[in-house]
Amino acid sequence: MNCKYKKNLLWLLVSATLVTGCGGSDSNSSSDTTTKDIQISGSIDQSISGLALGNNSEDSKDNLHDYVLAVLDYKNIPSEENKPRFVMLHMDKNGKPIVENINYPVEWNGNTKGNDLESICKLDGNYYLAAESGYYYDKSAGDYLYGRLLLIHRDASLDPDGLKSGLTVEKVYNIASNPENFANINFEGLACAQADGSENYNILLGDRKSGKLYWDSIDVNNFTNQEDDTLHLKQVGKISAPKEWKTNRNISDLFYSSQDHHLYGAASFDNKTTVHRSTLYRSSKVFELDNTEFMAALGPDNKVNIDKIADFKVDKIEGITGYGIQKGMFYGSDNDNNNNTFGYKLHSHITK
C-alpha cells in the first residue's frame, strides 16, 4: 500500500468519525454504550403516545428528514377535549425536531373524538389505524365507553401534504364485544402488517403491564363500510422485560418491520415521583405478523423473547416507528410534562 493511498484512507476514516460524532445532540437520552450508533434528538413540548411513518416508507433510503405522524393521548375531559389528537413531526437540516399542526381539523364523521389515543400504525399510503388505550367505565352512563380502533384516511395523492390537509375517521372498530373482560387492559402497543400479500391486515395489540399480545385481522374491502365493526381478539403470546431492565411496563409501544420480520417494542418505567426510563427491544427470533398461518398457530403460552437495542435514562418512550433497510428508528416520549424527546436512532448492528 503506497503512502498516498494510506493518507487518503486515513482521511476518510477521520471524516467518517467526525460526521458520526456531530450528527446531532444526544438530548436527555442515552443509548446502549456497547454499540456505535448515530442518534439525533431534541426536546418538544408535546407528549407523544404513538408514532407512525408519514410520507416515507419503511425501506426509505433517507428516513431522517421525513414526516412522522404522532398521536397525543389527551382525554375527553373539559380541560383537554379541544386539544389536538394528531400532530406531524420531522427533523430540520440541523437535527432539530419540528412539530407541525395539521392545517384542518380531523373529520370525525359523527364519531366521538378520540380519547386517550396510545398508539398508531400505518397500513398503506392511504390509511392508518389509531388505538385508544382501552375501555373506560362511565358511571353516569352506566356503560363502557371508547375502547376503539380508528381507521384514519389521508390523501396520499398530496404526499406529504396529505397529512397537512387533514385526516378523516373512515371507520371504527370496537376492541371487543365483551368490554368487561378488557376493562383493566391498557393497549399501548399497536403493530400492523399486510397479510400474505392479500387484502387483509393483521393487527397486533399489546397490553402495557402484562405484556400480553392480542391478534386479529381486518379486511381492506370492508373499509368503505361505514358501520362499526368489532374485533375478535385472540391472545397470541406475551412479552416480559427482563428484571434487570428495571421497568414496570412491558409494552409502551410496538412496531413490526416487514423488512426483517421482527417485532420491535419499548418497555418503560413509569413512576410519578422519580425519573422515567425506557429500553427499546427487538424479538430474538422472527415474528411473522404478515403471515396469517404463523399467527394462527400461536397461543397464550407463546413467549416472545426479546433483545435490548438501547436504553433511555430519563425518557418514557411511548412511540416508535420506522426500522427499515438502514435500521433507523424514530422515537418519542411521554414524560408527563412539557419536556419530551423526539429523535432518530440509526444502528448498523441490528442485523442477525
CSV table of C-alpha atoms in Angstrom, one decimal:
chain,number,residue,atom,x,y,z
A,1,MET,CA,0.0,0.0,0.0
A,2,ASN,CA,1.6,3.3,-1.0
A,3,CYS,CA,1.8,6.3,1.2
A,4,LYS,CA,-0.6,8.4,-0.8
A,5,TYR,CA,-3.3,5.7,-0.5
A,6,LYS,CA,-2.7,5.3,3.2
A,7,LYS,CA,-3.1,9.1,3.7
A,8,ASN,CA,-6.4,9.1,1.7
A,9,LEU,CA,-7.7,6.1,3.7
A,10,LEU,CA,-6.8,7.8,7.0
A,11,TRP,CA,-8.6,11.0,5.9
A,12,LEU,CA,-11.8,9.0,5.0
A,13,LEU,CA,-11.8,7.3,8.4
A,14,VAL,CA,-11.3,10.6,10.3
A,15,SER,CA,-14.1,12.3,8.2
A,16,ALA,CA,-16.5,9.4,8.9
A,17,THR,CA,-15.8,9.7,12.6
A,18,LEU,CA,-16.5,13.5,12.6
A,19,VAL,CA,-19.8,13.0,10.7
A,20,THR,CA,-20.9,10.4,13.2
A,21,GLY,CA,-19.9,12.4,16.2
A,22,CYS,CA,-21.5,15.6,15.0
A,23,GLY,CA,-24.8,14.2,13.7
A,24,GLY,CA,-26.9,15.9,16.4
A,25,SER,CA,-27.5,16.4,20.0
A,26,ASP,CA,-28.0,13.5,22.4
A,27,SER,CA,-30.6,15.4,24.3
A,28,ASN,CA,-31.6,13.7,27.6
A,29,SER,CA,-31.3,10.2,26.1
A,30,SER,CA,-28.6,7.7,26.4
A,31,SER,CA,-28.2,4.8,24.1
A,32,ASP,CA,-26.7,1.4,24.8
A,33,THR,CA,-23.0,2.1,25.2
A,34,THR,CA,-22.0,-1.3,23.9
A,35,THR,CA,-22.8,-0.3,20.3
A,36,LYS,CA,-21.9,2.5,18.0
A,37,ASP,CA,-24.9,4.4,16.6
A,38,ILE,CA,-26.0,7.8,15.2
A,39,GLN,CA,-28.6,9.5,17.4
A,40,ILE,CA,-30.2,12.8,16.7
A,41,SER,CA,-32.8,14.1,19.2
A,42,GLY,CA,-34.2,17.2,20.8
A,43,SER,CA,-36.9,18.5,23.1
A,44,ILE,CA,-40.5,19.2,22.3
A,45,ASP,CA,-43.5,20.3,24.4
A,46,GLN,CA,-46.0,17.7,23.2
A,47,SER,CA,-46.3,14.3,25.0
A,48,ILE,CA,-46.0,11.6,22.3
A,49,SER,CA,-48.0,8.4,22.8
A,50,GLY,CA,-47.5,6.8,19.4
A,51,LEU,CA,-45.7,7.2,16.1
A,52,ALA,CA,-46.3,6.0,12.5
A,53,LEU,CA,-44.4,6.7,9.3
A,54,GLY,CA,-45.7,9.7,7.4
A,55,ASN,CA,-44.7,10.5,3.9
A,56,ASN,CA,-41.9,7.8,3.9
A,57,SER,CA,-41.9,4.0,3.7
A,58,GLU,CA,-40.0,1.6,5.8
A,59,ASP,CA,-37.5,0.9,3.1
A,60,SER,CA,-36.7,4.6,2.5
A,61,LYS,CA,-33.1,5.3,1.9
A,62,ASP,CA,-33.2,8.5,3.9
A,63,ASN,CA,-35.8,8.5,6.7
A,64,LEU,CA,-34.3,11.2,8.8
A,65,HIS,CA,-36.0,14.3,7.4
A,66,ASP,CA,-39.3,12.7,6.5
A,67,TYR,CA,-42.6,13.4,8.2
A,68,VAL,CA,-43.9,11.2,11.1
A,69,LEU,CA,-47.5,11.2,12.2
A,70,ALA,CA,-47.9,11.2,16.0
A,71,VAL,CA,-50.8,10.7,18.3
A,72,LEU,CA,-51.3,12.6,21.6
A,73,ASP,CA,-53.2,10.9,24.4
A,74,TYR,CA,-55.5,13.7,25.5
A,75,LYS,CA,-58.7,12.7,27.2
A,76,ASN,CA,-62.3,13.7,26.6
A,77,ILE,CA,-62.4,15.9,29.7
A,78,PRO,CA,-63.2,19.7,29.7
A,79,SER,CA,-59.6,20.8,30.1
A,80,GLU,CA,-58.3,18.6,27.2
A,81,GLU,CA,-61.3,18.0,24.9
A,82,ASN,CA,-60.3,20.7,22.4
A,83,LYS,CA,-56.6,19.8,22.2
A,84,PRO,CA,-55.2,18.1,19.1
A,85,ARG,CA,-55.1,14.3,18.8
A,86,PHE,CA,-52.6,14.2,15.9
A,87,VAL,CA,-49.5,16.3,15.0
A,88,MET,CA,-46.7,15.9,12.4
A,89,LEU,CA,-43.1,15.7,13.3
A,90,HIS,CA,-39.9,16.0,11.4
A,91,MET,CA,-36.2,16.9,11.8
A,92,ASP,CA,-34.9,20.1,10.2
A,93,LYS,CA,-31.4,20.1,8.5
A,94,ASN,CA,-29.8,20.9,11.8
A,95,GLY,CA,-31.3,17.9,13.6
A,96,LYS,CA,-33.9,20.0,15.5
A,97,PRO,CA,-37.4,18.5,16.0
A,98,ILE,CA,-40.2,20.4,14.3
A,99,VAL,CA,-43.8,20.0,15.4
A,100,GLU,CA,-46.4,20.9,12.9
A,101,ASN,CA,-50.1,21.0,13.5
A,102,ILE,CA,-52.5,19.6,10.9
A,103,ASN,CA,-53.9,22.5,9.0
A,104,TYR,CA,-57.5,21.4,9.0
A,105,PRO,CA,-59.5,19.7,11.8
A,106,VAL,CA,-59.8,16.0,11.9
A,107,GLU,CA,-63.1,14.9,10.4
A,108,TRP,CA,-64.6,12.5,13.0
A,109,ASN,CA,-67.7,11.8,10.9
A,110,GLY,CA,-70.1,11.9,13.8
A,111,ASN,CA,-67.9,9.7,16.0
A,112,THR,CA,-66.8,10.7,19.5
A,113,LYS,CA,-63.4,12.4,19.4
A,114,GLY,CA,-60.6,10.0,20.2
A,115,ASN,CA,-59.9,9.5,23.9
A,116,ASP,CA,-56.5,8.6,25.3
A,117,LEU,CA,-55.1,7.5,21.9
A,118,GLU,CA,-52.0,5.5,22.8
A,119,SER,CA,-50.7,4.0,19.5
A,120,ILE,CA,-50.9,4.3,15.8
A,121,CYS,CA,-49.7,2.2,12.8
A,122,LYS,CA,-49.6,2.8,9.1
A,123,LEU,CA,-51.4,0.3,6.9
A,124,ASP,CA,-50.5,1.8,3.5
A,125,GLY,CA,-50.3,5.2,1.8
A,126,ASN,CA,-53.9,5.9,2.4
A,127,TYR,CA,-54.8,4.5,5.8
A,128,TYR,CA,-53.7,4.4,9.4
A,129,LEU,CA,-55.0,2.7,12.5
A,130,ALA,CA,-55.1,4.6,15.8
A,131,ALA,CA,-55.9,2.8,19.0
A,132,GLU,CA,-57.5,4.1,22.2
A,133,SER,CA,-55.8,2.6,25.4
A,134,GLY,CA,-58.9,0.6,26.2
A,135,TYR,CA,-62.4,0.8,27.7
A,136,TYR,CA,-63.4,3.5,30.2
A,137,TYR,CA,-66.4,2.8,32.5
A,138,ASP,CA,-68.6,5.9,32.7
A,139,LYS,CA,-70.5,5.8,36.0
A,140,SER,CA,-73.1,8.4,34.9
A,141,ALA,CA,-73.8,6.4,31.7
A,142,GLY,CA,-73.5,3.0,33.4
A,143,ASP,CA,-71.6,1.7,30.4
A,144,TYR,CA,-68.1,1.1,28.9
A,145,LEU,CA,-67.1,3.9,26.5
A,146,TYR,CA,-64.3,4.2,24.0
A,147,GLY,CA,-62.1,1.1,23.6
A,148,ARG,CA,-61.8,1.7,19.8
A,149,LEU,CA,-59.5,1.3,16.8
A,150,LEU,CA,-60.0,4.3,14.5
A,151,LEU,CA,-59.4,3.8,10.7
A,152,ILE,CA,-57.9,7.1,9.6
A,153,HIS,CA,-57.8,8.2,5.9
A,154,ARG,CA,-55.3,10.6,4.4
A,155,ASP,CA,-55.0,11.8,0.8
A,156,ALA,CA,-51.9,10.1,-0.4
A,157,SER,CA,-52.0,11.9,-3.7
A,158,LEU,CA,-51.0,15.1,-1.8
A,159,ASP,CA,-47.9,13.4,-0.3
A,160,PRO,CA,-46.6,14.8,2.0
A,161,ASP,CA,-49.3,17.5,2.1
A,162,GLY,CA,-51.9,14.7,2.5
A,163,LEU,CA,-51.2,14.8,6.2
A,164,LYS,CA,-51.3,18.6,6.4
A,165,SER,CA,-54.6,18.8,4.6
A,166,GLY,CA,-56.4,16.8,7.2
A,167,LEU,CA,-57.4,13.3,8.3
A,168,THR,CA,-60.8,11.6,8.2
A,169,VAL,CA,-62.1,8.9,10.5
A,170,GLU,CA,-63.4,6.4,8.0
A,171,LYS,CA,-64.4,3.6,10.2
A,172,VAL,CA,-64.5,2.5,13.9
A,173,TYR,CA,-63.6,-1.0,15.2
A,174,ASN,CA,-64.6,-1.8,18.8
A,175,ILE,CA,-61.9,-3.6,20.6
A,176,ALA,CA,-64.2,-6.4,21.9
A,177,SER,CA,-67.8,-7.4,22.2
A,178,ASN,CA,-67.2,-8.1,25.9
A,179,PRO,CA,-65.6,-4.9,27.2
A,180,GLU,CA,-65.9,-6.1,30.8
A,181,ASN,CA,-63.2,-8.7,30.1
A,182,PHE,CA,-60.8,-6.0,28.8
A,183,ALA,CA,-61.6,-3.2,31.3
A,184,ASN,CA,-58.3,-3.5,33.1
A,185,ILE,CA,-56.2,-3.7,29.9
A,186,ASN,CA,-54.2,-0.7,28.6
A,187,PHE,CA,-53.3,-1.3,24.9
A,188,GLU,CA,-50.2,0.9,24.5
A,189,GLY,CA,-48.8,-1.1,21.6
A,190,LEU,CA,-50.1,-1.5,18.1
A,191,ALA,CA,-48.4,-3.1,15.1
A,192,CYS,CA,-49.9,-4.0,11.8
A,193,ALA,CA,-48.8,-5.8,8.6
A,194,GLN,CA,-50.4,-6.7,5.3
A,195,ALA,CA,-51.2,-10.4,5.5
A,196,ASP,CA,-49.7,-12.8,3.0
A,197,GLY,CA,-49.8,-10.2,0.2
A,198,SER,CA,-53.6,-10.3,0.5
A,199,GLU,CA,-56.1,-7.5,1.1
A,200,ASN,CA,-56.2,-8.3,4.8
A,201,TYR,CA,-54.1,-6.7,7.5
A,202,ASN,CA,-53.0,-8.5,10.7
A,203,ILE,CA,-53.3,-6.3,13.8
A,204,LEU,CA,-51.4,-6.9,17.0
A,205,LEU,CA,-52.3,-5.1,20.2
A,206,GLY,CA,-50.1,-5.2,23.3
A,207,ASP,CA,-51.1,-4.6,27.0
A,208,ARG,CA,-48.6,-2.4,28.7
A,209,LYS,CA,-48.5,-4.1,32.2
A,210,SER,CA,-49.0,-7.8,31.5
A,211,GLY,CA,-47.2,-7.7,28.1
A,212,LYS,CA,-49.9,-9.9,26.6
A,213,LEU,CA,-50.3,-9.8,22.9
A,214,TYR,CA,-53.7,-10.0,21.0
A,215,TRP,CA,-54.2,-10.6,17.3
A,216,ASP,CA,-57.0,-10.2,14.7
A,217,SER,CA,-57.3,-9.4,11.0
A,218,ILE,CA,-59.2,-6.7,9.2
A,219,ASP,CA,-60.3,-6.7,5.6
A,220,VAL,CA,-59.5,-3.8,3.4
A,221,ASN,CA,-62.6,-4.5,1.3
A,222,ASN,CA,-64.7,-3.6,4.4
A,223,PHE,CA,-63.1,-0.2,4.9
A,224,THR,CA,-65.8,1.6,2.9
A,225,ASN,CA,-68.5,0.1,5.1
A,226,GLN,CA,-69.2,2.9,7.5
A,227,GLU,CA,-70.9,0.7,10.1
A,228,ASP,CA,-68.9,0.0,13.2
A,229,ASP,CA,-67.1,-3.4,13.4
A,230,THR,CA,-65.9,-5.4,16.4
A,231,LEU,CA,-62.6,-7.2,16.7
A,232,HIS,CA,-62.3,-10.8,17.8
A,233,LEU,CA,-59.0,-10.7,19.6
A,234,LYS,CA,-57.0,-13.9,20.2
A,235,GLN,CA,-54.2,-13.9,22.7
A,236,VAL,CA,-51.0,-15.0,20.8
A,237,GLY,CA,-48.3,-14.7,23.5
A,238,LYS,CA,-46.6,-12.5,25.9
A,239,ILE,CA,-43.6,-10.2,26.2
A,240,SER,CA,-41.8,-9.9,29.6
A,241,ALA,CA,-39.0,-7.5,30.0
A,242,PRO,CA,-36.0,-8.9,32.0
A,243,LYS,CA,-35.9,-7.9,35.6
A,244,GLU,CA,-32.5,-6.3,35.2
A,245,TRP,CA,-34.1,-3.7,32.9
A,246,LYS,CA,-36.0,-2.4,36.0
A,247,THR,CA,-39.1,-1.4,34.0
A,248,ASN,CA,-42.7,-1.8,35.2
A,249,ARG,CA,-44.4,-1.6,31.8
A,250,ASN,CA,-43.5,-4.4,29.4
A,251,ILE,CA,-45.1,-2.7,26.3
A,252,SER,CA,-45.1,1.1,25.8
A,253,ASP,CA,-45.3,0.7,22.1
A,254,LEU,CA,-44.8,-1.9,19.3
A,255,PHE,CA,-43.7,-1.8,15.7
A,256,TYR,CA,-43.4,-4.6,13.1
A,257,SER,CA,-40.8,-4.4,10.5
A,258,SER,CA,-41.7,-6.0,7.2
A,259,GLN,CA,-38.1,-5.7,6.2
A,260,ASP,CA,-36.6,-8.1,8.7
A,261,HIS,CA,-39.8,-9.7,10.1
A,262,HIS,CA,-39.1,-8.9,13.7
A,263,LEU,CA,-41.3,-7.2,16.3
A,264,TYR,CA,-39.9,-4.1,18.0
A,265,GLY,CA,-41.0,-2.6,21.2
A,266,ALA,CA,-40.4,-0.3,24.2
A,267,ALA,CA,-40.5,-1.2,27.8
A,268,SER,CA,-40.6,1.7,30.3
A,269,PHE,CA,-40.5,2.5,34.0
A,270,ASP,CA,-43.3,4.9,34.9
A,271,ASN,CA,-43.3,6.5,38.4
A,272,LYS,CA,-44.8,9.9,39.1
A,273,THR,CA,-42.3,10.7,41.8
A,274,THR,CA,-39.0,9.6,40.2
A,275,VAL,CA,-37.3,9.8,36.8
A,276,HIS,CA,-38.6,7.8,34.0
A,277,ARG,CA,-36.5,5.3,31.9
A,278,SER,CA,-37.0,3.1,28.9
A,279,THR,CA,-35.5,0.2,27.0
A,280,LEU,CA,-36.0,-0.4,23.3
A,281,TYR,CA,-36.0,-4.1,22.2
A,282,ARG,CA,-36.4,-6.5,19.3
A,283,SER,CA,-37.8,-10.0,19.2
A,284,SER,CA,-34.9,-12.5,19.4
A,285,LYS,CA,-36.5,-14.5,16.6
A,286,VAL,CA,-38.6,-13.6,13.6
A,287,PHE,CA,-42.2,-12.8,14.5
A,288,GLU,CA,-44.2,-13.1,11.2
A,289,LEU,CA,-47.1,-10.8,11.7
A,290,ASP,CA,-47.5,-10.7,8.0
A,291,ASN,CA,-48.1,-14.5,7.9
A,292,THR,CA,-51.6,-15.5,9.0
A,293,GLU,CA,-50.7,-19.1,9.3
A,294,PHE,CA,-47.9,-18.3,11.6
A,295,MET,CA,-50.1,-16.0,13.7
A,296,ALA,CA,-53.0,-18.6,13.9
A,297,ALA,CA,-50.6,-21.2,15.3
A,298,LEU,CA,-49.7,-19.0,18.3
A,299,GLY,CA,-51.4,-19.4,21.6
A,300,PRO,CA,-51.5,-17.6,25.0
A,301,ASP,CA,-48.4,-19.6,26.3
A,302,ASN,CA,-46.2,-18.3,23.5
A,303,LYS,CA,-43.3,-16.4,25.0
A,304,VAL,CA,-41.7,-13.8,22.7
A,305,ASN,CA,-38.1,-13.5,23.8
A,306,ILE,CA,-36.6,-10.1,23.3
A,307,ASP,CA,-33.1,-8.5,23.0
A,308,LYS,CA,-32.1,-5.0,24.1
A,309,ILE,CA,-31.4,-2.3,21.4
A,310,ALA,CA,-30.9,0.8,23.6
A,311,ASP,CA,-31.5,2.4,27.0
A,312,PHE,CA,-33.0,5.8,27.7
A,313,LYS,CA,-32.2,7.1,31.1
A,314,VAL,CA,-34.8,9.8,31.7
A,315,ASP,CA,-37.4,9.3,28.9
A,316,LYS,CA,-40.6,7.3,29.0
A,317,ILE,CA,-40.6,6.2,25.3
A,318,GLU,CA,-44.1,5.6,24.1
A,319,GLY,CA,-43.8,5.9,20.4
A,320,ILE,CA,-41.5,4.0,18.0
A,321,THR,CA,-41.6,3.5,14.2
A,322,GLY,CA,-39.6,3.0,11.1
A,323,TYR,CA,-37.0,0.3,11.2
A,324,GLY,CA,-36.1,-0.3,7.6
A,325,ILE,CA,-33.1,-1.1,5.3
A,326,GLN,CA,-30.9,1.4,7.2
A,327,LYS,CA,-32.1,0.2,10.5
A,328,GLY,CA,-33.3,3.6,11.6
A,329,MET,CA,-36.0,4.2,14.2
A,330,PHE,CA,-37.9,7.3,15.2
A,331,TYR,CA,-38.9,7.5,18.9
A,332,GLY,CA,-40.9,9.9,21.0
A,333,SER,CA,-41.5,10.2,24.8
A,334,ASP,CA,-44.4,11.0,27.1
A,335,ASN,CA,-42.6,12.2,30.2
A,336,ASP,CA,-45.8,13.5,31.8
A,337,ASN,CA,-44.6,17.1,31.4
A,338,ASN,CA,-43.6,19.6,28.8
A,339,ASN,CA,-40.1,18.3,28.4
A,340,ASN,CA,-40.3,15.4,25.9
A,341,THR,CA,-38.0,14.0,23.4
A,342,PHE,CA,-38.4,13.2,19.7
A,343,GLY,CA,-35.5,11.7,17.9
A,344,TYR,CA,-34.0,9.3,15.3
A,345,LYS,CA,-31.6,6.5,16.0
A,346,LEU,CA,-29.6,4.7,13.4
A,347,HIS,CA,-28.0,1.3,14.2
A,348,SER,CA,-25.9,-0.6,11.7
A,349,HIS,CA,-25.6,-3.6,14.0
A,350,ILE,CA,-29.2,-4.7,14.2
A,351,THR,CA,-28.9,-7.4,11.6
A,352,LYS,CA,-28.8,-11.0,12.7
